[in-house]
Short mmCIF file of C-alpha atoms in Angstrom, two decimals:
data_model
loop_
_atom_site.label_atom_id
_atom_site.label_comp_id
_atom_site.label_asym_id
_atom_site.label_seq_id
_atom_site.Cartn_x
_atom_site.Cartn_y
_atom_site.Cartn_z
CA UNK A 1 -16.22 159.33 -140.98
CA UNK A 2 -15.32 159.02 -137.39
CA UNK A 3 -17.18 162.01 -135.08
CA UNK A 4 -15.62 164.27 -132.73
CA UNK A 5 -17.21 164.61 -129.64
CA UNK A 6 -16.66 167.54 -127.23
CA UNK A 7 -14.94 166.37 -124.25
CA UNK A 8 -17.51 165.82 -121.24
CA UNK A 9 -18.14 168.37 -117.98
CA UNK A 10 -15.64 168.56 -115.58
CA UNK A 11 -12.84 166.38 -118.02
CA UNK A 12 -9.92 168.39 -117.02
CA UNK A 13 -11.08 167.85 -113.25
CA UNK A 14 -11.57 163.89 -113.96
CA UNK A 15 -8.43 163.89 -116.07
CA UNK A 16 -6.60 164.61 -112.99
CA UNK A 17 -8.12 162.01 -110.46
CA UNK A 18 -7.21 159.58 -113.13
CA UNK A 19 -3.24 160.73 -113.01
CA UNK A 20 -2.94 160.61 -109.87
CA UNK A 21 -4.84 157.56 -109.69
CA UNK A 22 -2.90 155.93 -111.69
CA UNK A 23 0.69 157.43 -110.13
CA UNK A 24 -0.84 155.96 -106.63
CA UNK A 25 -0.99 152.24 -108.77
CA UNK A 26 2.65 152.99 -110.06
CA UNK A 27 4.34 154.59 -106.42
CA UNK A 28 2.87 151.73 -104.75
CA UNK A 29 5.17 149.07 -106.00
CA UNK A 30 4.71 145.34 -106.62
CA UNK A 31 2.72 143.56 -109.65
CA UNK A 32 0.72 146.06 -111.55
CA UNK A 33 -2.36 145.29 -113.24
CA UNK A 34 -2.74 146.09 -116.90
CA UNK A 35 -4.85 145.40 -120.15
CA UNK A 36 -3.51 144.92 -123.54
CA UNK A 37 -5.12 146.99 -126.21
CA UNK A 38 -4.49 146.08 -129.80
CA UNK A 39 -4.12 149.56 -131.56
CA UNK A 40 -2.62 150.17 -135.28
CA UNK A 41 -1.21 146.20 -135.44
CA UNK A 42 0.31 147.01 -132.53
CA UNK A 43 -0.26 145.88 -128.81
CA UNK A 44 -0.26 148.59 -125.74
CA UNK A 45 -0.72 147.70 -121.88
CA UNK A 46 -2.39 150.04 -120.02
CA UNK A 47 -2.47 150.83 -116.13
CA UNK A 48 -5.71 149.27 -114.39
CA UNK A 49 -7.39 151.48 -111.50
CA UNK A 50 -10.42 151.67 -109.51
CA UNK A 51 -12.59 154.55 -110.69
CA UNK A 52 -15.99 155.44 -108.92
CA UNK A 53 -18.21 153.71 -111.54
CA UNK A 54 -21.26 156.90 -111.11
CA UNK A 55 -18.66 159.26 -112.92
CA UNK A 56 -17.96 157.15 -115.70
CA UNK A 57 -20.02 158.74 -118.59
CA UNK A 58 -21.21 155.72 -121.72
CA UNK A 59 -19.49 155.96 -124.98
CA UNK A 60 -22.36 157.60 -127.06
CA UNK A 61 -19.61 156.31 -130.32
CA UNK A 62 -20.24 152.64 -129.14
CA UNK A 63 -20.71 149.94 -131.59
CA UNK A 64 -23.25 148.22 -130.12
CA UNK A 65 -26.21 150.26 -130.16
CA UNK A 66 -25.14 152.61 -133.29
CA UNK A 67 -29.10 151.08 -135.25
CA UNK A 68 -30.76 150.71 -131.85
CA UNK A 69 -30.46 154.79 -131.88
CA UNK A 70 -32.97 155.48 -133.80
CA UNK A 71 -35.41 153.84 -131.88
CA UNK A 72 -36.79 156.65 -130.53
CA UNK A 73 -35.65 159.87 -132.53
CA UNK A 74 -36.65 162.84 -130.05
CA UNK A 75 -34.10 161.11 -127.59
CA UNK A 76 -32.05 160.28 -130.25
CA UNK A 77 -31.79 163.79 -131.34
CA UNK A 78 -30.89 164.81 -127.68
CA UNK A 79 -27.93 162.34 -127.91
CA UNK A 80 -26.39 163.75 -130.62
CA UNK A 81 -26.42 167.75 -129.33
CA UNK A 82 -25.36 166.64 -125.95
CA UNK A 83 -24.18 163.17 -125.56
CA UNK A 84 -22.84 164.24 -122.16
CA UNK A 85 -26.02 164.91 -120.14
CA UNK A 86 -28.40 163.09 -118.23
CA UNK A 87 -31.22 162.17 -120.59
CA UNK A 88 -28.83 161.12 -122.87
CA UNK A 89 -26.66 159.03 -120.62
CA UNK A 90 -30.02 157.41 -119.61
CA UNK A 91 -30.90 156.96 -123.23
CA UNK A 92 -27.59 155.20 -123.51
CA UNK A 93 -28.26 153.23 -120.55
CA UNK A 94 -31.58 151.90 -121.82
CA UNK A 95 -30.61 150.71 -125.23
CA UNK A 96 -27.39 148.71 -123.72
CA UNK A 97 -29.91 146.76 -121.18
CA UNK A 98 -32.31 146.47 -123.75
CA UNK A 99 -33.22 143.76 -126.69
CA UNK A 100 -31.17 144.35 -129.88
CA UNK A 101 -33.98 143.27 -132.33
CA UNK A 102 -36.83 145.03 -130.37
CA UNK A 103 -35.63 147.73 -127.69
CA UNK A 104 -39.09 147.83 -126.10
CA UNK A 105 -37.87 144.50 -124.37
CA UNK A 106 -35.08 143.85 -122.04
CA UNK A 107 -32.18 141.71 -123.28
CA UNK A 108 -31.99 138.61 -121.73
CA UNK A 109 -28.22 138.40 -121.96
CA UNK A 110 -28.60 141.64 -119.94
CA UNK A 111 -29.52 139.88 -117.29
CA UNK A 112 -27.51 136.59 -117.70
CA UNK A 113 -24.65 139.53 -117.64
CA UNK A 114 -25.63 141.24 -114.23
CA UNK A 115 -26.57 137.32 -112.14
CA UNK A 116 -23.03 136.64 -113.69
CA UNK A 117 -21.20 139.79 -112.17
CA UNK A 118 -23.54 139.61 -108.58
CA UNK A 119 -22.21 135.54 -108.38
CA UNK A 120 -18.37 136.73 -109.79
CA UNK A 121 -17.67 140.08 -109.64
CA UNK A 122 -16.34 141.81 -112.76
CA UNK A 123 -13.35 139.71 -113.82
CA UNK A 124 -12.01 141.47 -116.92
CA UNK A 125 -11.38 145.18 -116.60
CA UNK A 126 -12.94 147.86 -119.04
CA UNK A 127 -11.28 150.35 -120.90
CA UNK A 128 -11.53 154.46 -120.57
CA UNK A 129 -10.32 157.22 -121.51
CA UNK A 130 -8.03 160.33 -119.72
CA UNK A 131 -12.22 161.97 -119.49
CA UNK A 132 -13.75 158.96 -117.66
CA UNK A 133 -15.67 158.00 -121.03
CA UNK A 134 -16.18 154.42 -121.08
CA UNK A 135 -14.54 152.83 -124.44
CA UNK A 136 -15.06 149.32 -123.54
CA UNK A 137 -17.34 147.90 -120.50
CA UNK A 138 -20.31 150.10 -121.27
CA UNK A 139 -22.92 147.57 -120.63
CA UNK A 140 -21.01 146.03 -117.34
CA UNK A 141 -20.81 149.41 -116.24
CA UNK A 142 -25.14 149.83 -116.35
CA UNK A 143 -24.85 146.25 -114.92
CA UNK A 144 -22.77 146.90 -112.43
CA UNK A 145 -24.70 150.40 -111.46
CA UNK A 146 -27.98 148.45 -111.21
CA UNK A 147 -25.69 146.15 -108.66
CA UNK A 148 -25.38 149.16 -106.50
CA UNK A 149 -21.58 148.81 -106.91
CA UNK A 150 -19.55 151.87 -106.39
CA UNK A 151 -16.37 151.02 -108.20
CA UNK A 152 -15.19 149.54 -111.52
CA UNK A 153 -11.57 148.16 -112.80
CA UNK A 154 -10.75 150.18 -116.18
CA UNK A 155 -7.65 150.42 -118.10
CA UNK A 156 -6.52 153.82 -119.38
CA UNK A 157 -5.89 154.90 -122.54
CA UNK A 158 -3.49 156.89 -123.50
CA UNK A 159 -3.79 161.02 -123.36
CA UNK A 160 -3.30 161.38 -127.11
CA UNK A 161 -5.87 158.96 -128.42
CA UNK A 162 -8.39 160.53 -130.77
CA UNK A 163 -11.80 159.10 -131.37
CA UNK A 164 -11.21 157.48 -134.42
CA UNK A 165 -8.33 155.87 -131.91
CA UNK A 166 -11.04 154.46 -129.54
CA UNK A 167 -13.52 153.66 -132.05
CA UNK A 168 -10.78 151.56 -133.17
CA UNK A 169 -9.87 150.27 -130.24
CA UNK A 170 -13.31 148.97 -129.09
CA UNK A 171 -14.16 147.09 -132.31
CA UNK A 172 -10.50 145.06 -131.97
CA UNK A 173 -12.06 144.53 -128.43
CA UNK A 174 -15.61 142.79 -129.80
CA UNK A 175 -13.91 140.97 -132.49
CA UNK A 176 -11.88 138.70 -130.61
CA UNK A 177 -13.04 135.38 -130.47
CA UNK A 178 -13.46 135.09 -126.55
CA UNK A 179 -16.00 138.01 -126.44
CA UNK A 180 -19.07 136.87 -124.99
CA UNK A 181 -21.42 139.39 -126.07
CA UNK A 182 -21.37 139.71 -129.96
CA UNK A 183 -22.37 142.97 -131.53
CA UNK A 184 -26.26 142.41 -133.13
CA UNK A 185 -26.30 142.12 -136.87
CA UNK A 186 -27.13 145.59 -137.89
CA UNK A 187 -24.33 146.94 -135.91
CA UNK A 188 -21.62 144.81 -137.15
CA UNK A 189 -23.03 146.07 -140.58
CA UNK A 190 -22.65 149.64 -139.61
CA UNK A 191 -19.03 148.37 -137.94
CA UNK A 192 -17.60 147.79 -141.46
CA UNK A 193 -19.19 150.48 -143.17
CA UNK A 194 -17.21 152.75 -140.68
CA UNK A 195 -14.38 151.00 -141.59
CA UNK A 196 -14.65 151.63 -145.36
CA UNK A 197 -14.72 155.38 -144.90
CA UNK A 198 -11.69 155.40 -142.88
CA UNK A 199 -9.85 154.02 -146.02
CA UNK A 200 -9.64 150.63 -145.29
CA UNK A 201 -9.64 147.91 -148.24
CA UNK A 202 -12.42 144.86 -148.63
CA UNK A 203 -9.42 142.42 -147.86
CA UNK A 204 -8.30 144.46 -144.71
CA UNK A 205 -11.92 144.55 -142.99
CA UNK A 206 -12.50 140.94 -143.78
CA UNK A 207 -9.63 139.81 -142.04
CA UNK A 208 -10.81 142.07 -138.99
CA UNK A 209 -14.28 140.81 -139.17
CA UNK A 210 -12.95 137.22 -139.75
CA UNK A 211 -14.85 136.84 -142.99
CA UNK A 212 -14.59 136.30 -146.48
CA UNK A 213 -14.26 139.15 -148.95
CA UNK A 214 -17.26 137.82 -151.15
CA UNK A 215 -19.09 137.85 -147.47
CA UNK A 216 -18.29 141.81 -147.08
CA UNK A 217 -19.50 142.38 -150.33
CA UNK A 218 -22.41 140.67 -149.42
CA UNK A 219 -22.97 142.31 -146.11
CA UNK A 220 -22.48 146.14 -147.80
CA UNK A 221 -25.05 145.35 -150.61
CA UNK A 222 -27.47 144.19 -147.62
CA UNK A 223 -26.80 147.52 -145.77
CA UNK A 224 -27.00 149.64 -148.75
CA UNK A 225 -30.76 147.92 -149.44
CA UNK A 226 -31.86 148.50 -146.14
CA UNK A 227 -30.83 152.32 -146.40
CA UNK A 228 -32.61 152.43 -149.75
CA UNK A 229 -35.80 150.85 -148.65
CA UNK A 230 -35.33 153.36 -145.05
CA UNK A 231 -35.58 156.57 -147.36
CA UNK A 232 -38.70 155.27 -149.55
CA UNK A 233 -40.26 154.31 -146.09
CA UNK A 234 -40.39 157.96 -145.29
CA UNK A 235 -44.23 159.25 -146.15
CA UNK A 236 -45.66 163.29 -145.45
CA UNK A 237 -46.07 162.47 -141.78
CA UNK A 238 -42.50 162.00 -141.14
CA UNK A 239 -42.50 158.19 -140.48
CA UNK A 240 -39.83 155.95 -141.75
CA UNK A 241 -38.62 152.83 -140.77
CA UNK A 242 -35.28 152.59 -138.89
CA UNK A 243 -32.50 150.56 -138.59
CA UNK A 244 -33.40 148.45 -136.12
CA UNK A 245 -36.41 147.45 -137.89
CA UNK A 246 -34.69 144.90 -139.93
CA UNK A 247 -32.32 142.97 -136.65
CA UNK A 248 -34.34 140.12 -137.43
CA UNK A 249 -33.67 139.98 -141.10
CA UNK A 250 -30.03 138.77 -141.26
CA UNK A 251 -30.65 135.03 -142.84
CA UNK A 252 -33.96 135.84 -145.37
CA UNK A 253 -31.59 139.05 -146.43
CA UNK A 254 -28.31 136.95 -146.81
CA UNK A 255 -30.50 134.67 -148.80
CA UNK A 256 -31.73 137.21 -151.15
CA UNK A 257 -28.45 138.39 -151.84
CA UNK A 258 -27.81 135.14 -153.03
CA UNK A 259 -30.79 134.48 -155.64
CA UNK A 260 -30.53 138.11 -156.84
CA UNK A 261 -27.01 137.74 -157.84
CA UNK A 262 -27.61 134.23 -159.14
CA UNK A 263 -30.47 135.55 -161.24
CA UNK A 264 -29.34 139.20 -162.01
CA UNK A 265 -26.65 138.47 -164.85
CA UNK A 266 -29.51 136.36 -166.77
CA UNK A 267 -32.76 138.63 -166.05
CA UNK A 268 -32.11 141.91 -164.21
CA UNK A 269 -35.68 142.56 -164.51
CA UNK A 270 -36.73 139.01 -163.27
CA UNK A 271 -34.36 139.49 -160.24
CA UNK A 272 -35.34 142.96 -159.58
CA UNK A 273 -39.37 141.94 -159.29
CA UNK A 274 -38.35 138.99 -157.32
CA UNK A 275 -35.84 141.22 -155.31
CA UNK A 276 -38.81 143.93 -154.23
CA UNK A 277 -41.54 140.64 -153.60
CA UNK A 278 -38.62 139.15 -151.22
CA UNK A 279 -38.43 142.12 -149.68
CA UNK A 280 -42.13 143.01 -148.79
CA UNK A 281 -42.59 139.18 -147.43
CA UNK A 282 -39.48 139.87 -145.22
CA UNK A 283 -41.30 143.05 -144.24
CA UNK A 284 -44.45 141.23 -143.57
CA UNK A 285 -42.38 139.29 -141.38
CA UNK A 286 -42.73 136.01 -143.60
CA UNK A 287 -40.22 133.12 -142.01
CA UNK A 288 -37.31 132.11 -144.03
CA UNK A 289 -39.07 128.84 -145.50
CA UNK A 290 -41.99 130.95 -146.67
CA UNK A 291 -39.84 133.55 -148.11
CA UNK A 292 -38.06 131.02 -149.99
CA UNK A 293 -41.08 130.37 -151.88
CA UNK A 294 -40.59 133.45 -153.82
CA UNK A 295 -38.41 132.10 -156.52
CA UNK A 296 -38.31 131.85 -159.85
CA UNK A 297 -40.82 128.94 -160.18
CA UNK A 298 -42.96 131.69 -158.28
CA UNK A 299 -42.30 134.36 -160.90
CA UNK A 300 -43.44 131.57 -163.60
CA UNK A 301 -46.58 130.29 -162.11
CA UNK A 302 -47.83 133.94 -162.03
CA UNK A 303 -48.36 133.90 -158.41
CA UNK A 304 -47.38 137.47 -158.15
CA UNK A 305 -50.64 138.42 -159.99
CA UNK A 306 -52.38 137.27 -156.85
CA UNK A 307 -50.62 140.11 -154.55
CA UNK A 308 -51.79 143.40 -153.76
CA UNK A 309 -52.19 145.97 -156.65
CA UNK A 310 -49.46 148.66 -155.94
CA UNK A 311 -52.13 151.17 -155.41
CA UNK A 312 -55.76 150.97 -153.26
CA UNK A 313 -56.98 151.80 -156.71
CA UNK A 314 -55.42 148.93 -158.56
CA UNK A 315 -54.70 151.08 -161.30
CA UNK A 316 -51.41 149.23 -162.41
CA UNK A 317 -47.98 151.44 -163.45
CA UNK A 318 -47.61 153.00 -167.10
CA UNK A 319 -44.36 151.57 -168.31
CA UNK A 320 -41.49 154.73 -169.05
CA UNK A 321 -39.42 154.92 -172.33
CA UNK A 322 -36.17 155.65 -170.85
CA UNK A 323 -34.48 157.47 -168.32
CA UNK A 324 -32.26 160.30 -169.47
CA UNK A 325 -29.00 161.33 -167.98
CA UNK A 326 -28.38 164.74 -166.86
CA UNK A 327 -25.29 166.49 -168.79
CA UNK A 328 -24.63 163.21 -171.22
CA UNK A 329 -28.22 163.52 -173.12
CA UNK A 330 -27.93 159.55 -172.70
CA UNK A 331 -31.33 157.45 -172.52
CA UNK A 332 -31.27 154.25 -171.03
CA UNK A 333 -33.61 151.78 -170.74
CA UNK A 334 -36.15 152.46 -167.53
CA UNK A 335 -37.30 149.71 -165.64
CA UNK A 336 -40.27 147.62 -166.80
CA UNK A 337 -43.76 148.05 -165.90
CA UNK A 338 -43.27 144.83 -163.79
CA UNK A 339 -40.79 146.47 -161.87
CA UNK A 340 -42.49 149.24 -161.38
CA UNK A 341 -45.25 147.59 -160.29
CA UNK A 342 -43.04 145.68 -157.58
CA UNK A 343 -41.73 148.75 -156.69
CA UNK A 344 -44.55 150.63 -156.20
CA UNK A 345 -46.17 147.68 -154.07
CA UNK A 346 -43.22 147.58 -151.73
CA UNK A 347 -43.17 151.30 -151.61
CA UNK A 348 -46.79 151.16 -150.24
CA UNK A 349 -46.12 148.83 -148.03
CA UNK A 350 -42.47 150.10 -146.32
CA UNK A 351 -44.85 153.64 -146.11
CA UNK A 352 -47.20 151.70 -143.76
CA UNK A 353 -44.95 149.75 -142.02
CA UNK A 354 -42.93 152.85 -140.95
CA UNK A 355 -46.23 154.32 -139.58
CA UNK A 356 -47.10 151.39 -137.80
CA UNK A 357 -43.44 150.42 -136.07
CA UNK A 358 -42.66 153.96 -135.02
CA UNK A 359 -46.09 155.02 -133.83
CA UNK A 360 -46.10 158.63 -134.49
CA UNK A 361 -48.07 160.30 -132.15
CA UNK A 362 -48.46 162.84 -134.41
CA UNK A 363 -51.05 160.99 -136.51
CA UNK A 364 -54.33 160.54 -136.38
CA UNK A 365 -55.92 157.00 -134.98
CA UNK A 366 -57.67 156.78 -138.40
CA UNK A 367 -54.39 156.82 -140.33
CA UNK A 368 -52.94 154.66 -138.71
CA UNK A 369 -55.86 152.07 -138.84
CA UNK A 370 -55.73 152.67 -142.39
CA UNK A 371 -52.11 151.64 -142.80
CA UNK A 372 -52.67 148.63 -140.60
CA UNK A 373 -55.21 147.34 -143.17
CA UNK A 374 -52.99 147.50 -145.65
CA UNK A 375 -50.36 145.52 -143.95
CA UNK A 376 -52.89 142.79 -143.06
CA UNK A 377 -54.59 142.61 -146.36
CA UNK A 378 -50.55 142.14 -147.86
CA UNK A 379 -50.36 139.44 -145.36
CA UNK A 380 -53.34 137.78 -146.03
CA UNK A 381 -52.29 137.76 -150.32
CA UNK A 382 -48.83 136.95 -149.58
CA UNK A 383 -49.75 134.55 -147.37
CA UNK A 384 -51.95 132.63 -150.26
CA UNK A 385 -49.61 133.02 -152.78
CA UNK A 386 -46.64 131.61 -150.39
CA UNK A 387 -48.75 128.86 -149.71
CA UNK A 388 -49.56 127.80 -153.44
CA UNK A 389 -46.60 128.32 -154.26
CA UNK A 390 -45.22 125.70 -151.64
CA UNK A 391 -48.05 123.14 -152.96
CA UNK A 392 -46.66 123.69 -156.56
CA UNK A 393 -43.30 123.05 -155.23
CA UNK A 394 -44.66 119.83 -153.92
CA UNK A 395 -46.03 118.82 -156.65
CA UNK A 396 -42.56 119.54 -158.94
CA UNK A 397 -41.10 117.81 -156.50
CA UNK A 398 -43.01 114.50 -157.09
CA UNK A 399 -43.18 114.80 -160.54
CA UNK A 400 -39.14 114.46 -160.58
CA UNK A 401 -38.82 112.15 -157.76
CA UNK A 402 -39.14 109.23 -159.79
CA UNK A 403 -36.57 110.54 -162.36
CA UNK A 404 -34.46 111.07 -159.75
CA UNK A 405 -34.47 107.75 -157.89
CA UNK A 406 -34.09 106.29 -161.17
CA UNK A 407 -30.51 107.90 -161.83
CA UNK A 408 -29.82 107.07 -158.29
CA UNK A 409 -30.21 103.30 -159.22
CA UNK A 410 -28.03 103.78 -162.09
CA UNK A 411 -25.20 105.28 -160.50
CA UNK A 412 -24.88 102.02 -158.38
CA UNK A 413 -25.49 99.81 -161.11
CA UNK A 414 -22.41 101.72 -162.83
CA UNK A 415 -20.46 101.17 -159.63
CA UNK A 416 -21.82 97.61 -159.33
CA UNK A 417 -19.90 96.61 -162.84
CA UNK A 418 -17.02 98.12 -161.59
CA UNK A 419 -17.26 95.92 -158.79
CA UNK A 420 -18.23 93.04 -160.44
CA UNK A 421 -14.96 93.65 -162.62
CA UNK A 422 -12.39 93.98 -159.14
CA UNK A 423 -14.38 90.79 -157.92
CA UNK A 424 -13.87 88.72 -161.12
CA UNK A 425 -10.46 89.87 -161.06
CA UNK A 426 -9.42 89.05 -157.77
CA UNK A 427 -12.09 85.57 -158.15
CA UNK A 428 -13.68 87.05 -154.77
CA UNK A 429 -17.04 86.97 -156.47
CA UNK A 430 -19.94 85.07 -154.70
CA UNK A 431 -21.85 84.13 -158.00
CA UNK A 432 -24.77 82.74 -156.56
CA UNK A 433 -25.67 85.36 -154.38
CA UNK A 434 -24.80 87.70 -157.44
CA UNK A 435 -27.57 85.59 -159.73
CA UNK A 436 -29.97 86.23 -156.67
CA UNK A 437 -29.66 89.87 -157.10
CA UNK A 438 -30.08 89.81 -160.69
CA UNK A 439 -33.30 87.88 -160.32
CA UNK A 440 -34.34 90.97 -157.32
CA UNK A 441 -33.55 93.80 -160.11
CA UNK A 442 -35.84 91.64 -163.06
CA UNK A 443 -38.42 91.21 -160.69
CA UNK A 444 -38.17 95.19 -159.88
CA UNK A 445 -37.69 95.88 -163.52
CA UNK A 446 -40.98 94.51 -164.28
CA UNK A 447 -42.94 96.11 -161.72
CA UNK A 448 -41.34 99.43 -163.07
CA UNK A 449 -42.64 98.59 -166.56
CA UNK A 450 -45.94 98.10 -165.38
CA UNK A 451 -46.67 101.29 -163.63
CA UNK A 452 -44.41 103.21 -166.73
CA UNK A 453 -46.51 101.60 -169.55
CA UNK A 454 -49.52 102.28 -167.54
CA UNK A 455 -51.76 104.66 -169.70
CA UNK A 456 -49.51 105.15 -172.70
CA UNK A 457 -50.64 104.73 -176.09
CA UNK A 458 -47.19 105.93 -177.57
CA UNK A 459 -44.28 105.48 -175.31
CA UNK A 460 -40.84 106.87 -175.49
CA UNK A 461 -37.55 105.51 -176.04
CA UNK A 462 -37.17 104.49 -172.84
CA UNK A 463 -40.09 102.94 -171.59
CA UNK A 464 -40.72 101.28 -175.15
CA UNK A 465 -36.98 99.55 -174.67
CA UNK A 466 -37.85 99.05 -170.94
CA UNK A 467 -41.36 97.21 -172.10
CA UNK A 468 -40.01 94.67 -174.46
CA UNK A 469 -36.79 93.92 -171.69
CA UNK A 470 -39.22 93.37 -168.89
CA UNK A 471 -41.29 91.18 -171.32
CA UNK A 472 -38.86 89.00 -172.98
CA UNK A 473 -38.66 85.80 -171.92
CA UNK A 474 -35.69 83.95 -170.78
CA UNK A 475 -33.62 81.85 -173.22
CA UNK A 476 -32.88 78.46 -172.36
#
């Protein structure tokens, strides 16, 4: 659900500048600027004014940095007990000027947004509301400060809107299709998952998003897995991996939506194991050809014997009987040792990662060596296995080109009668250029009987019939 904030200090105080603000804009006759704001399927225009841009406080509700939060959790922490003072403002400040898939870098389209506002000035007002919180324009607005301008165009919002009102209100801003800056991938994720709990249906937030309904579906499964994999990340230490740990991840993820539903209905088990190996080579930060490896031709060669044992031991996972279910004294089926097995190598492996990518401070240089090691000696496996498995594909590859090429020529021999057919009909037919190709496909007949003989003590069908054709001789 949507949260409440308190309003900020000194809103009553602000609240009034704004009126009489905007009764200056209204007394002083003439063409008045406004904004329209799309709000319950319905359109509004607000009053534009100047506001003095240093008393504008950032929307600590925005969309746009919602998984970039948790970057740093102390700060994060501060944010959410008092979103209104300075160390959070500045925490707000440094995730909207910094890089969505790594906020230890600053975003380049940061920077191609403040040359753009120093050549241009700001062209399209923001929006705020009756307490000088930013709704839309939070990034312009850092921009802007780093500028040195003192001033910013906003539209007001009306007295009465709630926060469910503005988060509303912004995300009809971001999805229209002239927005330049697009939320980052995790964040439109978190976007519709807001939208859910408000009540809204599949159908409803697809049209919003300008998606598909099977592509929600898709989307919430991938957000769901990342949350899953976030709380078995978390080890004794208090590491875990975060939500902006997986920015990165939005094509190998969509990708393994797509085999694990394809293979799920046949072989839950098969697409589970190949589910957890996807994952851990998406954590190892495989690219999306590599990860594509992983298939089912991987799961058959018995490439995943090569990885990692889930434990530094090796011991392997006992397989369980059944899992019973509290109050029904139902059993079902528990997953099987290979499962397991994938499970508890990806659970190793998210436990290391999570110590690694948030750098505790807290733990001891040892430790964290230690988890390092196990990262790179994943890589290294996964990295063989990846790479056999791309020679076997190769090698499948060849063995059915031939086959392949071979139904190719058939198709156009098929189409060839029916042109020969259209020709005759029409007596269009050059018949002594058609006699020339004939001769062309006996000559390449032959040559294909050659190499297919080649080595065969007891032919097929096929090649036996393709033998005595390429042999026979010509009658007179």
């Amino acid at each position: 659900m949507v949260r409440e904030y308190a309003p900020p200090p000194r809103a009553d105080e602000f609240s009034e500048l704004i009126k009489t603000k905007v009764r200056e804009v209204r007394d002083a006759g003439g063409t008045r600027e406004t904004v329209t704001v799309d709000w319950n399927e319905q359109q509004a225009h607000v009053e534009v004014i100047d506001l003095p841009i240093s008393s504008l406080y950032l929307n600590p509700s925005t969309h746009r940095i919602r998984a970039q939060r948790s970057h740093d959790p102390v700060r994060d922490e501060g944010l959410d007990k008092d979103p209104w003072s300075a160390e959070s403002q500045d925490y707000l400040r440094f995730l909207l000027q910094a890089s969505p898939a790594d906020p230890n870098l600053r975003d380049t389209d940061f920077d191609g947004l403040k040359d753009s506002l120093k050549q241009f000035g700001q062209n399209d007002p923001g929006l705020v509301t009756h307490h000088g919180i930013l709704v839309n324009g939070n990034t312009r607005a850092c921009a802007l400060r780093e500028l040195g301008v003192q001033s910013m165009r906003v539209g007001v919002l009306p007295e009465s809107f709630t926060w469910a009102d503005i988060n509303a209100v912004e995300l009809s801003l971001q999805l229209r299709r002239d927005h330049r800056r697009d939320y980052s991938y995790i964040n439109r994720l978190l976007a519709m998952e807001e939208q859910a709990a408000l009540g809204r249906t599949p159908e409803q937030i697809a049209k919003a998003f300008r998606i598909q309904v099977k592509t929600y579906h898709q989307e919430r499964w991938i957000l769901t897995t990342i949350r899953e994999l976030i709380d078995r990340s978390a080890s004794g230490g208090g590491s875990r991996l975060r939500l902006v740990d997986w920015e990165g991840a939005q094509e190998r993820l969509k990708e393994l939506h797509r085999l694990y539903m394809k293979l799920e209905s046949v072989d839950r088990d098969q697409a589970e194991v190949l589910k957890e190996w996807r994952l851990a080579a998406i954590l190892l930060d495989f690219s999306k050809t590599d990860v594509r490896h992983i298939d089912e031709d991987f799961l058959k060669d018995g490439l995943g014997d090569t990885l990692p044992a889930p434990e530094a031991s090796g011991s392997s996972t006992p397989e369980a009987a059944g899992v019973v279910i509290p109050g029904l004294g139902l059993t079902v089926p528990a997953a099987s040792s290979a499962v397991s097995e994938a499970r508890a190598l990806n659970d190793r492996l998210l436990r290391a990662k999570a110590v690694v990518n948030t750098g505790n401070s807290g733990l001891a240089d040892s430790e964290r060596a230690e988890k390092q090691e196990v990262i790179t000696e994943a890589k290294i496996a996964f990295d063989a296995a990846i790479e056999a498995a791309g020679r076997n594909g190769r090698l499948r590859k060849r063995k059915q080109l031939a086959p392949a090429r071979l139904a190719d020529a058939c198709a156009s021999i098929d189409q060839c009668v029916a042109d020969l057919v259209q020709a005759r009909s029409s007596r269009s037919l050059d018949e002594e250029a058609f006699d020339d190709a004939v001769l062309k496909l006996r000559s390449s007949l032959r040559k294909l009987a050659q190499q297919a003989g080649r080595g065969l003590s007891d032919p097929g069908d096929g090649v036996a019939w393709l033998l005595e054709a390429a042999t026979a001789e010509p009658t007179a």
